[in-house]
XYZ file of C-alpha atoms in Angstrom:
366
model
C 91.540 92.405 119.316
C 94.472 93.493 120.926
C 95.477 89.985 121.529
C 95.888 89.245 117.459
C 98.775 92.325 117.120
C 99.787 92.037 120.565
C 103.657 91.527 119.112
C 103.291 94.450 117.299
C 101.791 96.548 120.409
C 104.439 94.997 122.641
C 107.364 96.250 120.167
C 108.312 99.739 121.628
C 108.212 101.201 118.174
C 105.215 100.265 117.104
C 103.101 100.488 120.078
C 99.448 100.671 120.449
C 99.664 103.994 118.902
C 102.002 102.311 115.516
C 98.877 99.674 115.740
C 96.250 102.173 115.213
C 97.682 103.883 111.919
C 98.140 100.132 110.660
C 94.617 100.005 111.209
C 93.632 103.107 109.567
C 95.510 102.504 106.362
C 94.210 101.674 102.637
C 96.705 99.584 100.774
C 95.706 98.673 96.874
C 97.464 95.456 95.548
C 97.996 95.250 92.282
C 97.742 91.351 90.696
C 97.273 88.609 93.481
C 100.262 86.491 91.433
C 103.167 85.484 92.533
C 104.288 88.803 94.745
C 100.419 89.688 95.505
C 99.882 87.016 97.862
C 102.671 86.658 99.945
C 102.133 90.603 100.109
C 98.297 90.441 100.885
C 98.749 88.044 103.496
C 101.480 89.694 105.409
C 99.641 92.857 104.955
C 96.196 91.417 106.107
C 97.706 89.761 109.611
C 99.026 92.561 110.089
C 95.672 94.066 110.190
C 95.534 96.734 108.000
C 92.619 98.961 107.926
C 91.317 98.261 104.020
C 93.052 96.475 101.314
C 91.864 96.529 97.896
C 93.122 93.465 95.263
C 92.974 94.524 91.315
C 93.563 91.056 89.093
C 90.795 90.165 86.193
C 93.096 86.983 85.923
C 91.500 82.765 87.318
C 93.515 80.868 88.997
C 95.343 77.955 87.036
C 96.959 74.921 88.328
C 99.844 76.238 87.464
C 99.970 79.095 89.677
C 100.095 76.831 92.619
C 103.500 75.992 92.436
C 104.137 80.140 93.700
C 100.736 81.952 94.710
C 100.292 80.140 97.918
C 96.719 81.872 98.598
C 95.290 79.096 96.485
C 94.489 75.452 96.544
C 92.390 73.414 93.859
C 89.121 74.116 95.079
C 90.400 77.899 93.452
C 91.059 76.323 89.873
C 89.116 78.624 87.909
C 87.925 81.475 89.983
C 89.092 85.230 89.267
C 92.099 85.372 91.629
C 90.855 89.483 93.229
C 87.921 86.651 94.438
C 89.608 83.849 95.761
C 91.966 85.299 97.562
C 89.435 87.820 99.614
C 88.146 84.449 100.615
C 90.912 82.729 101.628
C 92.105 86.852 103.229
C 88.616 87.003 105.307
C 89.265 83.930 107.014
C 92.758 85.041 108.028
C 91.494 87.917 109.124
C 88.049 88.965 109.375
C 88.338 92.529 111.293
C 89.625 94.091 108.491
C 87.744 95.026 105.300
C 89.100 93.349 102.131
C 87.270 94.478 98.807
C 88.032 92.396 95.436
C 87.698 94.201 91.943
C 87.778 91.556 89.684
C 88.755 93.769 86.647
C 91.269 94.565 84.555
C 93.523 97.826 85.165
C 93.615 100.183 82.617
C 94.179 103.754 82.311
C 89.994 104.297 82.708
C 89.733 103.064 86.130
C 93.331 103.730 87.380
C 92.758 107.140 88.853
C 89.655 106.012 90.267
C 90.604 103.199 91.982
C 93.971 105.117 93.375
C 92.150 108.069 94.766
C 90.944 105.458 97.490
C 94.106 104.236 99.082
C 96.898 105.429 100.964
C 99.499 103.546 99.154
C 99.513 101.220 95.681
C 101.394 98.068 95.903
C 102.802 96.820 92.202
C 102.917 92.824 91.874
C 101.998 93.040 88.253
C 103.913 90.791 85.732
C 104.432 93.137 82.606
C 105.445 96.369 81.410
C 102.910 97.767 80.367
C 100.761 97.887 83.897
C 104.310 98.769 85.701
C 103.920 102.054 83.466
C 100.297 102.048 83.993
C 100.824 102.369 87.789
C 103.619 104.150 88.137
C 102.206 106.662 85.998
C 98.869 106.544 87.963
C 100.693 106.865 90.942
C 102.261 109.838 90.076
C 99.413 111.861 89.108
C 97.358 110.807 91.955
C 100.950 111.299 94.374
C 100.336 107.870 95.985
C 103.748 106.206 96.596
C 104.233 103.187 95.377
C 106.379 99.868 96.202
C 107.350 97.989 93.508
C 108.355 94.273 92.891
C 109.621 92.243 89.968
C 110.914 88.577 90.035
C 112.984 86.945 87.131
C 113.963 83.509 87.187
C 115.910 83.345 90.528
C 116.393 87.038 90.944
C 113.967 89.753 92.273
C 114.334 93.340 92.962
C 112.651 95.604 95.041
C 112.112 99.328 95.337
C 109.581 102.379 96.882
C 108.511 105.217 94.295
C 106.896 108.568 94.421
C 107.147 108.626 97.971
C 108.109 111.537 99.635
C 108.355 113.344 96.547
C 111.199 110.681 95.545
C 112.118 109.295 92.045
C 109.871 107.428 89.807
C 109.714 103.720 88.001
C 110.197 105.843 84.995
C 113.582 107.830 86.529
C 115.062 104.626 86.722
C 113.657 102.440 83.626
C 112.896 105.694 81.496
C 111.496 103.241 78.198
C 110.260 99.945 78.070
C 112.686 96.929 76.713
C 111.935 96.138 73.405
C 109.127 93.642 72.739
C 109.465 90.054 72.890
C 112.728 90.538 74.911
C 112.354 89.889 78.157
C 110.203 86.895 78.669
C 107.632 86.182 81.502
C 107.979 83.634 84.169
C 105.440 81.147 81.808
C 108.342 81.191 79.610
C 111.692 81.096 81.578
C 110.221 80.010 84.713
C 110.690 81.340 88.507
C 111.666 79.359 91.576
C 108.474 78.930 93.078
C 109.902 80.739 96.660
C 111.462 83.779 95.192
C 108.316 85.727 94.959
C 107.180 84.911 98.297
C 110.679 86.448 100.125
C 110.192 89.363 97.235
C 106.625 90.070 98.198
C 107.703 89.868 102.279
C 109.829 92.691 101.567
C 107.466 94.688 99.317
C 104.624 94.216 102.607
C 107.692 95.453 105.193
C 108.260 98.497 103.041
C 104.682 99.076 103.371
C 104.617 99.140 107.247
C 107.735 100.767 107.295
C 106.154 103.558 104.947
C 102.934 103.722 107.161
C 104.616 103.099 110.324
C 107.759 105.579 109.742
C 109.854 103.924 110.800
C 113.154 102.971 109.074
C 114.460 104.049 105.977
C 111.455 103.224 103.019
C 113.812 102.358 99.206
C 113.353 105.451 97.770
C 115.849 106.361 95.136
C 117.159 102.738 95.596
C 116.510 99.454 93.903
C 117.190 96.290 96.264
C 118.499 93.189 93.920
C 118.545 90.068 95.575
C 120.174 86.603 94.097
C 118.221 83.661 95.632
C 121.109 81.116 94.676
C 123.921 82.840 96.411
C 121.552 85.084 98.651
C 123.883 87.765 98.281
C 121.748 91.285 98.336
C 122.772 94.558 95.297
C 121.289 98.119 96.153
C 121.289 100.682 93.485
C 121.196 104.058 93.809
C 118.847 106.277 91.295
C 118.258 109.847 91.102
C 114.842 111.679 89.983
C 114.082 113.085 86.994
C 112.032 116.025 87.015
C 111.617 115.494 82.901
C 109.621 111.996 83.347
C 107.235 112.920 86.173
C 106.527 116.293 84.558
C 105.806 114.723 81.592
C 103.112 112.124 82.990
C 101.471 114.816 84.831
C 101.097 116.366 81.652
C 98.865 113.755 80.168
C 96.903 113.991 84.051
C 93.974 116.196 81.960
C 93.408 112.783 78.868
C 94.766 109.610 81.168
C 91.920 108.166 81.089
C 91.690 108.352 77.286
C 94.973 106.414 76.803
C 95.038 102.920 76.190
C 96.993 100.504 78.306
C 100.138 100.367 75.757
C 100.267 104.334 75.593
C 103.799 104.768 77.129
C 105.043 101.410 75.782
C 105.718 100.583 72.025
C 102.645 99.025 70.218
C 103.106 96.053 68.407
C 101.094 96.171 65.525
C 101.984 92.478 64.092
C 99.526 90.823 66.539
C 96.151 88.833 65.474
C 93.857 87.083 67.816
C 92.424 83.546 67.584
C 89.112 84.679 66.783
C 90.524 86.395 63.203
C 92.345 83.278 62.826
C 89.360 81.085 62.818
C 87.202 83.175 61.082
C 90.038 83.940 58.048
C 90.422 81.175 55.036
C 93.554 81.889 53.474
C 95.857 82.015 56.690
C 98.356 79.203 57.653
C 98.603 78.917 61.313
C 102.000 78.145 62.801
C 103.116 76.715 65.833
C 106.605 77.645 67.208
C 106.682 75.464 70.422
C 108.781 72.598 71.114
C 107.468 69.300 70.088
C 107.078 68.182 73.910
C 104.937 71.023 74.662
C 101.435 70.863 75.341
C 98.354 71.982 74.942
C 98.059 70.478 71.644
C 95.663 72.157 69.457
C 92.752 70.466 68.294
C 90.232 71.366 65.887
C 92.639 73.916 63.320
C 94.896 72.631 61.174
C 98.783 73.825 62.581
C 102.237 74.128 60.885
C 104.285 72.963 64.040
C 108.194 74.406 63.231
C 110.071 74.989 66.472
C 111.616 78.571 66.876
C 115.320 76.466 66.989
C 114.403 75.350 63.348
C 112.389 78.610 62.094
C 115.389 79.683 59.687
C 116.072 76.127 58.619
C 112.269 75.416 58.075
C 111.139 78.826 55.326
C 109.836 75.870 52.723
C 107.148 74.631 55.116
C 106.148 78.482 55.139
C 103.089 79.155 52.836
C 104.152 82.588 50.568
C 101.136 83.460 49.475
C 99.146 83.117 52.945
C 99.106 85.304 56.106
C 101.088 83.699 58.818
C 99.517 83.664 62.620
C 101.956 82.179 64.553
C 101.711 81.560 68.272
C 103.485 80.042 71.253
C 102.895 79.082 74.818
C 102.405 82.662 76.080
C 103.035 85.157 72.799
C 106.939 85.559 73.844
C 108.370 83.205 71.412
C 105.390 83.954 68.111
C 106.718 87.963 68.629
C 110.490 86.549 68.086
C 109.095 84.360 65.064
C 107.551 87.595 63.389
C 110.896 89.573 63.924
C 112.682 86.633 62.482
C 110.450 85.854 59.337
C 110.909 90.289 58.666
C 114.392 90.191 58.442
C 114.218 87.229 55.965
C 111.761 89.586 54.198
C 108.468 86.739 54.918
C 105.710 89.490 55.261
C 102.284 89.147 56.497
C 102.999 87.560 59.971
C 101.413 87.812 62.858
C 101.672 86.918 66.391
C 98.187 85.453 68.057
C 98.171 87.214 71.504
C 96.469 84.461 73.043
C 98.837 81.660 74.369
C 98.572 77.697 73.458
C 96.070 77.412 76.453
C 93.491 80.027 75.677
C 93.768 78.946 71.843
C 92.577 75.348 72.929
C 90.179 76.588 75.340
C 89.019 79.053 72.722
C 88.514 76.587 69.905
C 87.291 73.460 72.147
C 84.141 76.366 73.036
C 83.871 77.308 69.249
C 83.590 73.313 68.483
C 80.978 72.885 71.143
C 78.989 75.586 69.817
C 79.063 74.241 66.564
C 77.840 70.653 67.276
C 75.032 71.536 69.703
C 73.652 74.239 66.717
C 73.588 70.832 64.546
């Protein structure tokens, strides 16, 4: 065995002894995305002792231009799944468990009690506040990642007794602001060089050696790879008052600690609702196209422009590739005074998938 980490054993700082607390360590990944698996593989040739993967997500074809654990024979499978598979055979000395589940603030303490240290590759706001808030009440530090487009940032919280996620992003941005990587895209290497560094803060954190980003967030530009760090101090305020929901967390819903937006529907209530006009706010070149319910297609660009195609005296649902966009068009149609809008929370893919099921159903029942 020695053989596999022998360039670790041969560094002087690492050592045999530096190998054995590698060994011995319990790292939980959160989301096998993007920054998960560049992070779970580093982390599982590097042979550490148990890793845990949390992602209730399947892999899509699209995730293959980024989340290099997965080929096509993963299309489909829950992502925890496939990549403990494709882990194993990486390394099998090491024990790699999957929870193919959703995070939420039921499970969260649970889950954290088990590891050493929580590793954040999540993709929206409200599991960042989820775990950071987790990790503070169950003092596990945590190393955060984020990626945007061509620009990802780094950090370490709670460690050490060091400032929190919420010491440097005390509130949430508002909703529908900051769009996901479905929607603006992400060059398909960024998360891979943002996820190495999460996995080195790791080893630096279980290793001790260096100088873990605590109290500093690391910005790095992948077109000009030119590197920002800044400095953040803690605030006693924000950890003192997520400890003192530690008694109810696991009573609190995912969207707690971020603002709930009320104005969303789902496709079920769609489909089972007459008098609701459903309205599509996509480009004309995008696709899925939705088959089987009759769509209003006006393009966000021409929303304003487009009110007489709006039905007054029907709910709206609108939706959108992801939900990013349909949350804009409800914001939009409230200033013009257009009530009873709502975004669908399901995206143009899981609509399609959704109603192409319902359709099926119905014809084998006849």
């Amino acid at each position: 065995m020695n053989n596999r980490y022998n360039r670790h054993i041969i560094l002087s700082e690492i050592g045999q002894e530096g190998q054995d607390k590698i060994s011995k360590a319990k790292v939980l990944v959160i989301g096998a995305g993007g920054l998960g698996c560049p992070v779970l593989q580093y982390l599982t040739a590097a042979g550490i002792g148990t890793i845990g993967i949390v992602d209730f997500d399947v892999v899509e074809i699209s995730n293959l231009q980024r989340q290099v654990l997965f080929g096509t024979s993963s299309l489909g499978k829950n992502k925890a799944e496939a990549a403990k598979k494709r882990l194993e055979d990486l390394n099998e000395a090491i024990s790699i468990i999957a929870y193919p589940e959703k995070l939420t603030h039921k499970n969260a303490i649970g889950l954290f009690n088990q590891y050493d240290i929580i590793v954040d590759g999540s993709d929206n706001f409200a599991t960042r506040y989820l775990v950071n808030d987790a990790s503070i009440i169950t003092n596990k530090p945590l190393v955060f990642g984020s990626i945007y487009k061509f620009e990802g940032q780094v950090s370490v919280f709670n460690y050490n007794n060091g400032p929190s996620y919420r010491c440097l992003f005390p509130s949430p941005p508002e909703k529908g602001t900051v769009p996901n990587c479905s929607e603006i895209g992400v060059l398909g290497v960024l998360p891979g060089i943002i996820g190495s560094m999460q996995a080195n803060e790791v080893l630096k954190i279980i290793l001790g050696l260096g100088k873990a980003l605590s109290g500093e967030l690391l910005c790095y530009n992948a077109l000009n790879n030119k590197t920002t760090t800044l400095k953040f101090n803690k605030s006693e305020s924000k950890i003192d008052t997520v400890l003192s929901k530690k008694k109810n967390f696991h009573t609190y819903h995912i969207d707690e600690f971020c603002e709930v937006d009320n104005h969303i529907i789902s496709i079920k209530e769609v489909v089972d609702q007459a008098n609701i006009q459903t309205i599509d706010v996509r480009e004309a070149h995008e696709t899925p196209k939705i088959e089987n319910l009759e769509v209003t297609a006006i393009p966000l660009s021409e929303l304003e422009q487009s009110i007489d195609k709006i039905d007054s005296e029907k709910q709206k649902a609108i939706f959108c590739q992801s939900g990013i966009r349909s949350k804009k068009a409800v914001s939009i149609l409230k200033t013009l005074e257009i009530t009873n809008c709502y975004s669908i929370i399901e995206g143009a893919l899981e609509i399609k998938s959704y109603l192409k099921e319902q359709h099926k159903v119905l014809s084998d029942e006849r």
